[in-house]
PDB file of C-alpha atoms in Angstrom:
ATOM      1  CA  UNK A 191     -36.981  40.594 -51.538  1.00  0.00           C
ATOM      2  CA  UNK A 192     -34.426  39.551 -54.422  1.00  0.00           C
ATOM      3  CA  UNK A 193     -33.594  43.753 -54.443  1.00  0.00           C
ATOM      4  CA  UNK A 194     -32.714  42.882 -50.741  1.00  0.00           C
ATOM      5  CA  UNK A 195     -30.629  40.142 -51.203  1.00  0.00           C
ATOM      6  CA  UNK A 196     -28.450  41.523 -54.348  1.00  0.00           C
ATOM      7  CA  UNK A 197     -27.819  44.203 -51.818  1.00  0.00           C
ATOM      8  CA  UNK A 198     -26.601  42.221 -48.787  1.00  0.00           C
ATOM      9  CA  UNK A 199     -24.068  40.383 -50.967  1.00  0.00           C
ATOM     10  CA  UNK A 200     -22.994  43.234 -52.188  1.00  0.00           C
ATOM     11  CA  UNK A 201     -22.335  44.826 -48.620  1.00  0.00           C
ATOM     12  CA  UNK A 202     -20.798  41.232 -47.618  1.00  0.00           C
ATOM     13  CA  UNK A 203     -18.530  41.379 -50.633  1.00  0.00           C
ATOM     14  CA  UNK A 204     -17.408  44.945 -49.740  1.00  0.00           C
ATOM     15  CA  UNK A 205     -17.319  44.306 -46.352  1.00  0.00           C
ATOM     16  CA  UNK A 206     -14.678  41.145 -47.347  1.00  0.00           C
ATOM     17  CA  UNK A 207     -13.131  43.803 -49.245  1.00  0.00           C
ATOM     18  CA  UNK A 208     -12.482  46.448 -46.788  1.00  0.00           C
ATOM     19  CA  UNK A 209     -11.268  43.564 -44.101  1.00  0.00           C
ATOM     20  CA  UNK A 210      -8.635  42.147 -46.607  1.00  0.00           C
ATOM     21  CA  UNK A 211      -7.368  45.968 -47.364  1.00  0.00           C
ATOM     22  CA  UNK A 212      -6.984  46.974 -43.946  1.00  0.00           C
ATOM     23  CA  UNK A 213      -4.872  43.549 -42.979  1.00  0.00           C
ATOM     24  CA  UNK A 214      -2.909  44.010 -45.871  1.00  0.00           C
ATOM     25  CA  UNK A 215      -2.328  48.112 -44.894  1.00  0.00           C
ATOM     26  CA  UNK A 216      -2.112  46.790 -41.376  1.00  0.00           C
ATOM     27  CA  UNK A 217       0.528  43.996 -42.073  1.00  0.00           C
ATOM     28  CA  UNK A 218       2.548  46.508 -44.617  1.00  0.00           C
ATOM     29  CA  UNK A 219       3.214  49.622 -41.970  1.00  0.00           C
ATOM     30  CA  UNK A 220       3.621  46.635 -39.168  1.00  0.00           C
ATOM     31  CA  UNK A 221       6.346  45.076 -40.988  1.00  0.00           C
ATOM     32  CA  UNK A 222       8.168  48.477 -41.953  1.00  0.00           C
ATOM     33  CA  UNK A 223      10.173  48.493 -39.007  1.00  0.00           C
ATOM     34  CA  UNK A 224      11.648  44.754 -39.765  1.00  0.00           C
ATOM     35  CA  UNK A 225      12.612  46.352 -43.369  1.00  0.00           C
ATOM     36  CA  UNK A 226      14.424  49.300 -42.316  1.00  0.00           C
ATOM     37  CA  UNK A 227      16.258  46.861 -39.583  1.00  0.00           C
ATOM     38  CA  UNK A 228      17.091  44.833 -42.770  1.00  0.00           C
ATOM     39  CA  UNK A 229      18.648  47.658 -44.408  1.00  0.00           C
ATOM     40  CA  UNK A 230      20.414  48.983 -41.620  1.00  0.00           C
ATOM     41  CA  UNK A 231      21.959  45.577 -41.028  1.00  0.00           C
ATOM     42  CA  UNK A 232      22.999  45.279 -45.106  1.00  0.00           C
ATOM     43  CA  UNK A 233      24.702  48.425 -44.783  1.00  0.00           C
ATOM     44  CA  UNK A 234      26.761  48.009 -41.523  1.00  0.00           C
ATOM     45  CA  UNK A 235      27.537  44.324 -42.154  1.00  0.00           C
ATOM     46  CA  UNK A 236      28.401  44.550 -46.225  1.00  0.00           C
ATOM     47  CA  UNK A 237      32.076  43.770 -46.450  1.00  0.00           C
ATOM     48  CA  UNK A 238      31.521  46.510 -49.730  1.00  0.00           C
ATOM     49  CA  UNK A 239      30.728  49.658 -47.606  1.00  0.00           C
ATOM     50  CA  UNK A 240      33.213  49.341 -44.851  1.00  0.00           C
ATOM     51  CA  UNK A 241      35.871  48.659 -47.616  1.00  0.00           C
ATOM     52  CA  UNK A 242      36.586  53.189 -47.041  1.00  0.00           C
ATOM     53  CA  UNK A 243      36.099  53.213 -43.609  1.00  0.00           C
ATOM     54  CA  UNK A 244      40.067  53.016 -43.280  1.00  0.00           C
ATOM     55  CA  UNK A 245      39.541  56.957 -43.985  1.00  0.00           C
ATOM     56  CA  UNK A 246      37.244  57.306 -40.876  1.00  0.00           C
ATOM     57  CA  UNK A 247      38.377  60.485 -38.293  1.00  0.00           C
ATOM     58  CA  UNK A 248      39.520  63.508 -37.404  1.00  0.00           C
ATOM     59  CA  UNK A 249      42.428  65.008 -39.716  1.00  0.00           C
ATOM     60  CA  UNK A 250      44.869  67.608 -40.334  1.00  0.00           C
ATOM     61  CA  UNK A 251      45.676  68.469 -44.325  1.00  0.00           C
ATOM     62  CA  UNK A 252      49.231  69.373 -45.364  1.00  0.00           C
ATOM     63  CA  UNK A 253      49.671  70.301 -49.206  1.00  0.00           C
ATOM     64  CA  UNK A 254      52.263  72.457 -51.184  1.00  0.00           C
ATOM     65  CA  UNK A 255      50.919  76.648 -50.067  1.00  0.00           C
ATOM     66  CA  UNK A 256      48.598  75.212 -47.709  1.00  0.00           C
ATOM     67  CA  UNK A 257      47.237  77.390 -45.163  1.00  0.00           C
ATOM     68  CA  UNK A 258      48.050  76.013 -41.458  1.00  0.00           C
ATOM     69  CA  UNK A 259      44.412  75.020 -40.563  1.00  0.00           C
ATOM     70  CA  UNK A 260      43.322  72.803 -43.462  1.00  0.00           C
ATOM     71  CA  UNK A 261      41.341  69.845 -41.890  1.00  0.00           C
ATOM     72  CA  UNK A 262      39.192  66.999 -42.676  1.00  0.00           C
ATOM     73  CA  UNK A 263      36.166  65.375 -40.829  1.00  0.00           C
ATOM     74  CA  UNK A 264      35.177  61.737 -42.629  1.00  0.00           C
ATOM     75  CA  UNK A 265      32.223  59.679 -40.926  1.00  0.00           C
ATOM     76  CA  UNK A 266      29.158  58.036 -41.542  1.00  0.00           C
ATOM     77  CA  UNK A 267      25.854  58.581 -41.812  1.00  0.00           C
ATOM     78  CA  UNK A 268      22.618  57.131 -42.903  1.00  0.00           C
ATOM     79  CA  UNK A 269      22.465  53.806 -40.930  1.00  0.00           C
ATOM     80  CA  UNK A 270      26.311  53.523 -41.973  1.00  0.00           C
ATOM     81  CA  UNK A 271      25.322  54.063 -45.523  1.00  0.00           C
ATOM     82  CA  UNK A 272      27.135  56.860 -46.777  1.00  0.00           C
ATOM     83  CA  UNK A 273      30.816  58.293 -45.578  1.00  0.00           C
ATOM     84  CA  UNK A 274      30.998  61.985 -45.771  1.00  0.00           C
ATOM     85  CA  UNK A 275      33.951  63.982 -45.525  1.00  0.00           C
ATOM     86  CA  UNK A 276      33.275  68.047 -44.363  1.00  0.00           C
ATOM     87  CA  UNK A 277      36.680  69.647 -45.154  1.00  0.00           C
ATOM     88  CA  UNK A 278      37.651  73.085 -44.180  1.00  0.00           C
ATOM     89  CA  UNK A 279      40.735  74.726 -46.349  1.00  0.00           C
ATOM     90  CA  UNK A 280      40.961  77.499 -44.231  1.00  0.00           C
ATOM     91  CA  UNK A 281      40.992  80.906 -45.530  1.00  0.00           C
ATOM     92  CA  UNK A 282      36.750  80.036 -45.915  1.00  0.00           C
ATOM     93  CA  UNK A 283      37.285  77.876 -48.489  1.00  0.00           C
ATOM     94  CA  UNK A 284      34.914  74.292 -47.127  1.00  0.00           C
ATOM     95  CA  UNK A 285      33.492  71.456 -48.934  1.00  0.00           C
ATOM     96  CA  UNK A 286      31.091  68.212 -48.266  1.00  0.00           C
ATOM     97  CA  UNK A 287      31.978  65.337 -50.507  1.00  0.00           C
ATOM     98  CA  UNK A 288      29.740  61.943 -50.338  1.00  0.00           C
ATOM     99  CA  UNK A 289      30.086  58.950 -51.159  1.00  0.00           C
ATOM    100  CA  UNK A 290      27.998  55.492 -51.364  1.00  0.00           C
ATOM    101  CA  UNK A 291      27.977  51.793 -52.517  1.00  0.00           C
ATOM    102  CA  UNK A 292      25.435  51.263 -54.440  1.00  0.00           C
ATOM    103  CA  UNK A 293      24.217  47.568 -54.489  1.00  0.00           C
ATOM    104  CA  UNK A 294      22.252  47.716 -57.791  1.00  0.00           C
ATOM    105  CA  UNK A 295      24.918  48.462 -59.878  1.00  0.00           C
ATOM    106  CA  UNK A 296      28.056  47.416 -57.975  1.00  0.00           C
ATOM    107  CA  UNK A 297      29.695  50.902 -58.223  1.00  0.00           C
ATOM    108  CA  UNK A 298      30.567  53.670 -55.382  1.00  0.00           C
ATOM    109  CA  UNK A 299      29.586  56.702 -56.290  1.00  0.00           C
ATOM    110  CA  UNK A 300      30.806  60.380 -54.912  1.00  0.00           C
ATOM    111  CA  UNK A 301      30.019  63.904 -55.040  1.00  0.00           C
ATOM    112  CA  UNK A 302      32.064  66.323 -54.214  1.00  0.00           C
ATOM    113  CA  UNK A 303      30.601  69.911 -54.318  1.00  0.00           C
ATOM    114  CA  UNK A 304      32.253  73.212 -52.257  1.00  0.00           C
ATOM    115  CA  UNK A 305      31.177  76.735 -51.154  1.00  0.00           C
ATOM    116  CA  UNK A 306      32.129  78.400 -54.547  1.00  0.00           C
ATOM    117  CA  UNK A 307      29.684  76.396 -56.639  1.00  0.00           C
ATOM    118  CA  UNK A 308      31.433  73.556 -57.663  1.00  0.00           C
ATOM    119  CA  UNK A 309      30.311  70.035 -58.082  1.00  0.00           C
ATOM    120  CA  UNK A 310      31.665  67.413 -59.432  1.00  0.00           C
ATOM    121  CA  UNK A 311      29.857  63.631 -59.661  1.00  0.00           C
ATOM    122  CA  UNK A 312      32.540  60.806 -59.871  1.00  0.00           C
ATOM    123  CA  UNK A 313      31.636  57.203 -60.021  1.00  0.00           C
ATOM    124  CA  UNK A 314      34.615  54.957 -58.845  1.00  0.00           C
ATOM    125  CA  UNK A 315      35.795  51.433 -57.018  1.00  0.00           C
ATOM    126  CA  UNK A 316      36.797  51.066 -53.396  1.00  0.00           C
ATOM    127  CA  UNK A 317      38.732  47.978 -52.018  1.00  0.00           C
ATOM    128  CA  UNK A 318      40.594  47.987 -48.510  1.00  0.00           C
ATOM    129  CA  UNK A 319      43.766  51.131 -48.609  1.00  0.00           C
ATOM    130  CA  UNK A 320      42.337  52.014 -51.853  1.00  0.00           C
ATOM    131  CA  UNK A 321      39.922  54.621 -53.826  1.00  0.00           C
ATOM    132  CA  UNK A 322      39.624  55.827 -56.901  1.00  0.00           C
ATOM    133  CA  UNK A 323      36.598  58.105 -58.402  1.00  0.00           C
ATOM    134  CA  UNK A 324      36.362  59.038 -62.134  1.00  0.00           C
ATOM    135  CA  UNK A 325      33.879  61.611 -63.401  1.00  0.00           C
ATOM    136  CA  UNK A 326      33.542  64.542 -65.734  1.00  0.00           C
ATOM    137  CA  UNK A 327      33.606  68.266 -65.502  1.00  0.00           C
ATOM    138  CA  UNK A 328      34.113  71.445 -67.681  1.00  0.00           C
ATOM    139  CA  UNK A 329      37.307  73.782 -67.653  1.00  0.00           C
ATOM    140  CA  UNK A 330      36.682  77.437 -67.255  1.00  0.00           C
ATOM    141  CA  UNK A 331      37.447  77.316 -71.050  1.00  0.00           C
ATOM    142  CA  UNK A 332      34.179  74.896 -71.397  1.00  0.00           C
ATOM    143  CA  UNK A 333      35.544  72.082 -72.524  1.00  0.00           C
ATOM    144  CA  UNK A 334      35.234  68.597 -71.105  1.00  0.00           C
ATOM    145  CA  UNK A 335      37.842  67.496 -68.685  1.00  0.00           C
ATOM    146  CA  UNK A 336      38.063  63.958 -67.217  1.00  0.00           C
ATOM    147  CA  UNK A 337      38.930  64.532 -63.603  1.00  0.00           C
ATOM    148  CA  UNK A 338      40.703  61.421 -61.276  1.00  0.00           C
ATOM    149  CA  UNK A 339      40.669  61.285 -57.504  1.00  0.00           C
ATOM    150  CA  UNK A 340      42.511  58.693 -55.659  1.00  0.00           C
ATOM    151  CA  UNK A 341      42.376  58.276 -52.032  1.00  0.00           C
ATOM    152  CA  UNK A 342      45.057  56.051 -50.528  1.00  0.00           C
ATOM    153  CA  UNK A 343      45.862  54.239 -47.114  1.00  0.00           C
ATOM    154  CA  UNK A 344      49.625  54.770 -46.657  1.00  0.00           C
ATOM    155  CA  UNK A 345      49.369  53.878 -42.604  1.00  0.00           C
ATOM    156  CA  UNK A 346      46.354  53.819 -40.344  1.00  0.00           C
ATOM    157  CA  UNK A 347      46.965  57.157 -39.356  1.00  0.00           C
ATOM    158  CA  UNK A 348      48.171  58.630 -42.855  1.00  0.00           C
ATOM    159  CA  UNK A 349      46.124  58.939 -46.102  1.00  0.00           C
ATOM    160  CA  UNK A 350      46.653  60.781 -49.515  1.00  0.00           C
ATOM    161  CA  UNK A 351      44.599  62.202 -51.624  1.00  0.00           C
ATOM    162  CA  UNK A 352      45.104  63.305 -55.103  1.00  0.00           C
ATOM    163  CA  UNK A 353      43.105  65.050 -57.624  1.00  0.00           C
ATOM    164  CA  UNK A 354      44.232  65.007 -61.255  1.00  0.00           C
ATOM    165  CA  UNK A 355      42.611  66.490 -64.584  1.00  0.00           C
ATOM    166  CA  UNK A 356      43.203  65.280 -68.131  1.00  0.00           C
ATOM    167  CA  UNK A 357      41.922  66.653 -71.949  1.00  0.00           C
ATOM    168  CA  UNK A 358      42.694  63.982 -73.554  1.00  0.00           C
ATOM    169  CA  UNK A 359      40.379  61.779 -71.675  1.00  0.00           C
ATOM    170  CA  UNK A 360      42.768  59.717 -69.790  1.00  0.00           C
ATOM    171  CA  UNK A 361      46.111  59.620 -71.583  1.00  0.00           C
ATOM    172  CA  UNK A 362      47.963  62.410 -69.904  1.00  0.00           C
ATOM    173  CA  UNK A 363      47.242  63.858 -66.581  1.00  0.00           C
ATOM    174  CA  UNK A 364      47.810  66.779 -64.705  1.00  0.00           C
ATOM    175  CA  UNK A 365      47.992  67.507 -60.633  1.00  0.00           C
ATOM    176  CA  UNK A 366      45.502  70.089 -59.353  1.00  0.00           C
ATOM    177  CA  UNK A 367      45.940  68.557 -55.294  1.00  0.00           C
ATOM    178  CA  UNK A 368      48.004  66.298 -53.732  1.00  0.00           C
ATOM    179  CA  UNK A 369      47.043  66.143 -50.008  1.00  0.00           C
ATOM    180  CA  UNK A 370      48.322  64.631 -46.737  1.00  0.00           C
ATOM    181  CA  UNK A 371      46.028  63.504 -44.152  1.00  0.00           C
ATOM    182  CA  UNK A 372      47.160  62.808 -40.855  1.00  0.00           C
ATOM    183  CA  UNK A 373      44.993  61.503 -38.465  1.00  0.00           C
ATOM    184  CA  UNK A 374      44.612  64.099 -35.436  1.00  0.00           C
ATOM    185  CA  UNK A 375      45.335  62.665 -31.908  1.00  0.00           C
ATOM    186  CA  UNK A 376      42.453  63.043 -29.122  1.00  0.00           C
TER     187      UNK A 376
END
């Protein structure tokens, strides 16, 4: 009889067990959908991550010995997360770059990688007509080189970028691109 007993409170006491584990895996995948609302909300309301969206659209790329077709896509993705630009150089050269606000460490970070194997991860500060991404990469010689990208509301339907490399980490720079967006008409 006492054999009987031990063995009912156990079964009661997993029994409690098992009912307090399923609510609690019950209640975590029924609130998932409320979190992922949250999120999506943070990103498309933060006054931090819409600070680049001035660089949102369609555009044509002029530079010095540009090709003729050079063009720029920039939009969002990711609940409104991260902006991507997908460029096109013409003559096959393309690239995807990235970028995000990241919330944990107050920073917007980039990445800008192309078609012939280069990447390059920059981290940088955004405010409203303004950009500017610092990160380091190697020359073909192998040494370190500090590279600078600025991007730069000069109207709503113009923006500049520019691209500059230094060796002496920061105290004299030199242009590699200096590109004019202009925002194509529909």
């Amino acid at each position: 009889m006492m054999k009987r007993s031990v063995v009912f409170r156990r079964l009661r006491r997993f029994g409690s067990f098992l009912f307090v584990a399923g609510a609690g895996a019950w209640l975590g995948v029924a609130t998932l959908p409320t979190f992922a609302a949250t999120d999506q909300l943070l990103c498309s309301t933060s006054p931090e991550r819409q600070q680049f969206n001035y660089w949102l659209g369609d555009w044509t790329i002029t530079y010095p010995g540009a090709p003729g077709g050079s063009t720029s896509k920039v939009y969002l993705t990711l609940n409104t997360c991260v902006l991507v630009e997908s460029w096109d150089g013409d003559k096959g050269h393309k690239g995807e770059n990235v970028f995000a606000y990241s919330s944990d460490d107050g920073s917007w970070h980039g990445m800008f990688a192309d078609n012939q194997g280069r990447v390059h991860v920059l981290e940088g500060k955004v405010t409203p007509g303004s950009a500017e991404f610092y990160g380091p990469s190697r020359s073909s010689s192998g040494a370190t080189v500090l590279n600078r990208i600025r991007v730069v509301r000069v109207t709503a339907d113009k923006v500049t970028q520019t691209w500059e490399k230094s060796a002496d980490n920061g105290v004299t720079w030199t242009m590699e691109f200096q590109g004019e967006y202009s925002r194509k008409r529909p």
